[in-house]
PDB file of C-alpha atoms in Angstrom:
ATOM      1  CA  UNK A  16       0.000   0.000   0.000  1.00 88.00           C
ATOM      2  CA  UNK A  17       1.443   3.856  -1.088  1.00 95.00           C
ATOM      3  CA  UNK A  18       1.532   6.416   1.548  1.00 95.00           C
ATOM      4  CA  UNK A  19       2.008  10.068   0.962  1.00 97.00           C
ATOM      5  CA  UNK A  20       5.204  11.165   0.759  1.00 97.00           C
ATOM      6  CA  UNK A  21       5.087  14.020   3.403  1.00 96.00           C
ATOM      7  CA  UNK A  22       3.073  11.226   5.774  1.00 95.00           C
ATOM      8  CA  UNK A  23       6.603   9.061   5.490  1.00 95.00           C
ATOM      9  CA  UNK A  24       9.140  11.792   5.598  1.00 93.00           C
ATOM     10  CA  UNK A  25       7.800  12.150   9.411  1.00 91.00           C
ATOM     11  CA  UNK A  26       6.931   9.074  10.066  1.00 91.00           C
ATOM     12  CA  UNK A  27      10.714   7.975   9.453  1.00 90.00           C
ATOM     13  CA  UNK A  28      11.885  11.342  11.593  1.00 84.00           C
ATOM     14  CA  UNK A  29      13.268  13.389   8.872  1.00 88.00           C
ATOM     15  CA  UNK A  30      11.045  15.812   9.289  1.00 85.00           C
ATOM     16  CA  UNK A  31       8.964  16.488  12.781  1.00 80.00           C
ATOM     17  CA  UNK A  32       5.690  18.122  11.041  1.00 85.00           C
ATOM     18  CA  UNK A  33       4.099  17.804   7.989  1.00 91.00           C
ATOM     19  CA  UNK A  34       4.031  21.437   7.607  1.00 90.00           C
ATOM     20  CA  UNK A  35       8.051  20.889   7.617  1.00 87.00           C
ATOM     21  CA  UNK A  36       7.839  17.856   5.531  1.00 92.00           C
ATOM     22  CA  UNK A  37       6.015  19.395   2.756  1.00 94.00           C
ATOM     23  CA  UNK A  38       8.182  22.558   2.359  1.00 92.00           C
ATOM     24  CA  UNK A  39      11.707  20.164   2.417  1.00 92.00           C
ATOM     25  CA  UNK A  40       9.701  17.774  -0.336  1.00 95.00           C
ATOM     26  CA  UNK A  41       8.338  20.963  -2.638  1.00 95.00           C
ATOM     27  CA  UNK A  42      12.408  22.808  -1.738  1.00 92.00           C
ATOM     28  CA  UNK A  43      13.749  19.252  -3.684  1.00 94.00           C
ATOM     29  CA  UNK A  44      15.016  18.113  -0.570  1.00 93.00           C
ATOM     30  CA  UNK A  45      13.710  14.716  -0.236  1.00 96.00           C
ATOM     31  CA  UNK A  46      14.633  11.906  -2.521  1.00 96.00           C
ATOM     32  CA  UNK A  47      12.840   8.455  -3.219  1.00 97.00           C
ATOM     33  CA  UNK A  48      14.795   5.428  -4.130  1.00 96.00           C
ATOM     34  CA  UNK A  49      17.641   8.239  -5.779  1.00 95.00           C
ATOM     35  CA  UNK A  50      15.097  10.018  -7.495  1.00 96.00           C
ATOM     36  CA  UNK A  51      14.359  13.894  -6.401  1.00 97.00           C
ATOM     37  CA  UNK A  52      10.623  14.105  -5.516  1.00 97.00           C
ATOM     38  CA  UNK A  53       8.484  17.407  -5.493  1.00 95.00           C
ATOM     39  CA  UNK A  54       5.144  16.438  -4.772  1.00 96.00           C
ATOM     40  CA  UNK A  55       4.277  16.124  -1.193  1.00 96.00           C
ATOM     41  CA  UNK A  56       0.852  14.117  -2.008  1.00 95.00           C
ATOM     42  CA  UNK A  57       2.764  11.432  -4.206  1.00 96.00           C
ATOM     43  CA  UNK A  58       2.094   7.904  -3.295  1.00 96.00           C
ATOM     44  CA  UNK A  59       5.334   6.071  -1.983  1.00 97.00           C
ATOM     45  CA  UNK A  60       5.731   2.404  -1.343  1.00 95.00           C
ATOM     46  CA  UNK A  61       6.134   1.717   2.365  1.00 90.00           C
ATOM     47  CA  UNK A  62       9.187  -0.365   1.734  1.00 93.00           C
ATOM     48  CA  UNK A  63      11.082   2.563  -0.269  1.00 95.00           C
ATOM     49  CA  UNK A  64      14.515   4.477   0.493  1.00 96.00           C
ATOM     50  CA  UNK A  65      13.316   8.200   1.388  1.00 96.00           C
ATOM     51  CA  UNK A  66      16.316  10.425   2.733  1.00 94.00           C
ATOM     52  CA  UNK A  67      16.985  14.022   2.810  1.00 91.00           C
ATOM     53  CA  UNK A  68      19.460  15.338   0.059  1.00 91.00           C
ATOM     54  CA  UNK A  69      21.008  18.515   2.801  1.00 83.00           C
ATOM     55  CA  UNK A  70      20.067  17.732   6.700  1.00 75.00           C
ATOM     56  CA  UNK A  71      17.687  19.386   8.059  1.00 74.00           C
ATOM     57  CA  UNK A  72      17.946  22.180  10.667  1.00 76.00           C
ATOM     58  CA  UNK A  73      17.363  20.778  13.965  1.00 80.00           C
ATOM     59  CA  UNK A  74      15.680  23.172  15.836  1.00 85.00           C
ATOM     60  CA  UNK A  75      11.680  23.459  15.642  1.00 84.00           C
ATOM     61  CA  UNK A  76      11.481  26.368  13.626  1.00 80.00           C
ATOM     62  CA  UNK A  77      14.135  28.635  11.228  1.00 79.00           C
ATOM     63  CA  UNK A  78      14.072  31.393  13.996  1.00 85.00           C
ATOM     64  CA  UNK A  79      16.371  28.718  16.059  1.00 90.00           C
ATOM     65  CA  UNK A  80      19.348  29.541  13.162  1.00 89.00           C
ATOM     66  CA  UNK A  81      19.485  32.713  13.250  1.00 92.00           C
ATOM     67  CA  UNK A  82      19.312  32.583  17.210  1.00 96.00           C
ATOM     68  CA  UNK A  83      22.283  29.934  17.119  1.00 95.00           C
ATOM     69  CA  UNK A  84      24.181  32.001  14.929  1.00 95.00           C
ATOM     70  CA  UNK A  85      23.874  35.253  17.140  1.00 96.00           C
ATOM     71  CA  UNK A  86      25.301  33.285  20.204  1.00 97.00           C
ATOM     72  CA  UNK A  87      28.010  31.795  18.100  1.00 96.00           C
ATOM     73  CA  UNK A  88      28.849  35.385  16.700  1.00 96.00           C
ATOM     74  CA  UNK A  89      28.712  37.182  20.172  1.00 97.00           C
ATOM     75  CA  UNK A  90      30.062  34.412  22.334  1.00 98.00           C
ATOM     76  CA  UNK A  91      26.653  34.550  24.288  1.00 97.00           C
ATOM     77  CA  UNK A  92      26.479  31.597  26.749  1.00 97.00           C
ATOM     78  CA  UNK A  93      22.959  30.047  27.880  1.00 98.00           C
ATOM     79  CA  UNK A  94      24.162  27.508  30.348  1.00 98.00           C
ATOM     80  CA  UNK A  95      22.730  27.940  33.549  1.00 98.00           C
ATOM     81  CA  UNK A  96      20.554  30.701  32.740  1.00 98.00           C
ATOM     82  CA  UNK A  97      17.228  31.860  32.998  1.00 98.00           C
ATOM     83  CA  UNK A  98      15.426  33.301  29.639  1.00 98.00           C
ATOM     84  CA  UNK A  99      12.912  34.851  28.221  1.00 98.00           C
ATOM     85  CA  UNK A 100      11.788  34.567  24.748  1.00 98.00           C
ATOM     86  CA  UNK A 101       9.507  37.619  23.639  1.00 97.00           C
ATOM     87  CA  UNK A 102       7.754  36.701  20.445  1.00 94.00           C
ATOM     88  CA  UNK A 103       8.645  32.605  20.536  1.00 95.00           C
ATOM     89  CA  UNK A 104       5.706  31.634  17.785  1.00 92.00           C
ATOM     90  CA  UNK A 105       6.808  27.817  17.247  1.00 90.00           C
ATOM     91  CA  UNK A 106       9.697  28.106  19.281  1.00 94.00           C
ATOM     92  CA  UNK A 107      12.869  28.061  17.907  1.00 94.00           C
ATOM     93  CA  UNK A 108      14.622  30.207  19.994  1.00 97.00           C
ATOM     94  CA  UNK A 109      13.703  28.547  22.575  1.00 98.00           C
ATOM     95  CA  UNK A 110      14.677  25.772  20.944  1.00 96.00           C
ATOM     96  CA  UNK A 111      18.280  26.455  21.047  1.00 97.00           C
ATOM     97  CA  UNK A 112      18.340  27.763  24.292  1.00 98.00           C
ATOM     98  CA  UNK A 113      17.310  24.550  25.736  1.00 98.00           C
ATOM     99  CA  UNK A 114      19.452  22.541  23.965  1.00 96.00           C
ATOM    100  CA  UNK A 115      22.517  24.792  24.807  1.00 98.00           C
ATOM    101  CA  UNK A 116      21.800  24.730  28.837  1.00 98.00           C
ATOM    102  CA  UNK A 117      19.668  26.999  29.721  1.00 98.00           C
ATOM    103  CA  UNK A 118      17.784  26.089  33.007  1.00 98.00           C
ATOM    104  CA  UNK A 119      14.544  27.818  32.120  1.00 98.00           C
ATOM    105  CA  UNK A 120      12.737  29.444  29.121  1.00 99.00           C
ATOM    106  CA  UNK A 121       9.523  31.874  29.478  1.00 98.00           C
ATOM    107  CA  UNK A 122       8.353  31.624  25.906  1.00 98.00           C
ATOM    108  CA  UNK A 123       5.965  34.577  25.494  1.00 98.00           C
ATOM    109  CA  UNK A 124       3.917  35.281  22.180  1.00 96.00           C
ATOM    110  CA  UNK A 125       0.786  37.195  21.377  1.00 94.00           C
ATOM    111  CA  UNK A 126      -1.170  34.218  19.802  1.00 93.00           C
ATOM    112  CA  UNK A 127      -2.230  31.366  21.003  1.00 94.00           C
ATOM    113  CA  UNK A 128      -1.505  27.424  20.343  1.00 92.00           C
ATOM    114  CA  UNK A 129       1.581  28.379  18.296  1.00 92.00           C
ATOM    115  CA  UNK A 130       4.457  26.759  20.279  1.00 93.00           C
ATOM    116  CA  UNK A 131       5.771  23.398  19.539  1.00 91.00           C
ATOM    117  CA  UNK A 132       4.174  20.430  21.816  1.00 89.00           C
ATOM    118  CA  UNK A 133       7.427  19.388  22.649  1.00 90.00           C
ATOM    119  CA  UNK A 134       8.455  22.630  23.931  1.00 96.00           C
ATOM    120  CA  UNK A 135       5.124  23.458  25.434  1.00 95.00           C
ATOM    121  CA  UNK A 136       5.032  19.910  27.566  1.00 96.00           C
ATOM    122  CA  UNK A 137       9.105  20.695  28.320  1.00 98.00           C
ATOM    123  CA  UNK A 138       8.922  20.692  32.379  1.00 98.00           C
ATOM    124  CA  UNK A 139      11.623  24.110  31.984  1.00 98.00           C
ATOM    125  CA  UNK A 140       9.191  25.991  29.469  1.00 98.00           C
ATOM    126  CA  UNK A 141       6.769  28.021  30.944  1.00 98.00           C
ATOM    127  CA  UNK A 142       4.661  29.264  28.425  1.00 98.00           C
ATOM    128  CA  UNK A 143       2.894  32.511  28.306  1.00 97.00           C
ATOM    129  CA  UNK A 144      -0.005  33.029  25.923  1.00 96.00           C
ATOM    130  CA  UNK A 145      -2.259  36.143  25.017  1.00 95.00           C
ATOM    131  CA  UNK A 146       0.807  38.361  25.781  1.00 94.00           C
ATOM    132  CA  UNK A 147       1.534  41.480  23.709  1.00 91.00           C
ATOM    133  CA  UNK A 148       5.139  42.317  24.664  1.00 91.00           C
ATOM    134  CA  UNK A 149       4.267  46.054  24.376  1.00 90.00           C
ATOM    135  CA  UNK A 150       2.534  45.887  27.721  1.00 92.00           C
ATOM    136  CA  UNK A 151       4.835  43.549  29.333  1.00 92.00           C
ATOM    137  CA  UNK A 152       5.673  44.156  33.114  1.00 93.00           C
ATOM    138  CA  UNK A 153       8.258  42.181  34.739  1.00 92.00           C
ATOM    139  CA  UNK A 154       4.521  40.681  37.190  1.00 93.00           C
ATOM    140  CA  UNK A 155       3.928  38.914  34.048  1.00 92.00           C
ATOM    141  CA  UNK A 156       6.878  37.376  34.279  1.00 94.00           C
ATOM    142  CA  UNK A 157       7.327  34.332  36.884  1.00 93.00           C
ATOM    143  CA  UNK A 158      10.434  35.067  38.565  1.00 93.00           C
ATOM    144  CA  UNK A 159      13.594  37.127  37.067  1.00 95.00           C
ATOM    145  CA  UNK A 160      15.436  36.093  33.810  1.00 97.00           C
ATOM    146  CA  UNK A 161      19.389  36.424  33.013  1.00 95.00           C
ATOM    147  CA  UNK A 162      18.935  36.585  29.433  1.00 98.00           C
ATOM    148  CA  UNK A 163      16.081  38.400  26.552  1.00 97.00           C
ATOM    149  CA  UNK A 164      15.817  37.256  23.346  1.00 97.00           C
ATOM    150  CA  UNK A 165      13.621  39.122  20.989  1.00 95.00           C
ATOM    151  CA  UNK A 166      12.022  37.666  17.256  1.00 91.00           C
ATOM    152  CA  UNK A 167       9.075  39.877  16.652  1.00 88.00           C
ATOM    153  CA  UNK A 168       7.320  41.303  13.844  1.00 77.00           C
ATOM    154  CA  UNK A 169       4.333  42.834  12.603  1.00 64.00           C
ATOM    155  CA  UNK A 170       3.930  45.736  15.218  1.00 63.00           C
ATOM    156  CA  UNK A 171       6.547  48.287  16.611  1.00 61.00           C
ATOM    157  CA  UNK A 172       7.710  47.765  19.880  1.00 56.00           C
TER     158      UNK A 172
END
């Protein structure tokens, strides 16, 4: 029986969404048996070779590289600290500042539902929804933070 393609790029852990699976499939990044494959809908044998041509970015969303790259540039270490992400969205910033130590992330965002479930059910996220940074005071804030890192958009701080 053929599956969709995007269905077995996660399945297999190549991708962790089909959001994410789709957009690596349509960018040419996933081939099938050594053939390229665009279509995200195309049936696939269950039995067939599926890998990614580049690997993927391992953070939860494309914020995380340009977060990783910042702390690389400026020699910024998490360990051991406290954070708060204004403007998380899926959470790739706090992402990488999980995975490079840090003891606790406040991931704050306007919206609602956005954050990753692995994040969001991660014991050191706290996760604040319904927030608009503009009004933030440090009460809205459980406990103090070492560290701020900013992605926003949209509206003018």
């Amino acid at each position: 029986m053929k599956q969709r393609l995007d269905v077995l790029v996660v399945e297999r852990g190549l991708a962790p969404s089909r959001d994410r699976a789709r957009a690596l499939v349509i960018a040419g990044q996933v081939a099938v048996n050594g053939q390229v494959v665009s279509k995200a809908g195309t049936g696939i044998a269950a039995d067939a070779t599926i890998v990614l041509l580049q690997p993927d970015h391992p953070y939860v969303g494309r914020g995380g590289l340009k977060l990783a790259h910042a702390l690389d540039t400026f020699k910024i270490v998490v360990e051991g600290r406290e954070a708060l992400d204004i403007g998380a969205s899926t959470g790739g910033f706090t992402d990488v500042l999980l995975r490079r130590g840090a003891l606790r992330v406040v991931a704050l965002d306007v919206g609602h539902g956005q954050l990753d479930w692995r994040l969001r059910n991660d014991p050191r996220v706290v996760v604040i929804e319904g927030q608009n940074a503009r009004y933030l005071e440090s009460s809205h804030v459980p406990g103090p933070v070492d560290l701020v890192v900013i992605d926003v958009s949209f509206i003018s701080l």
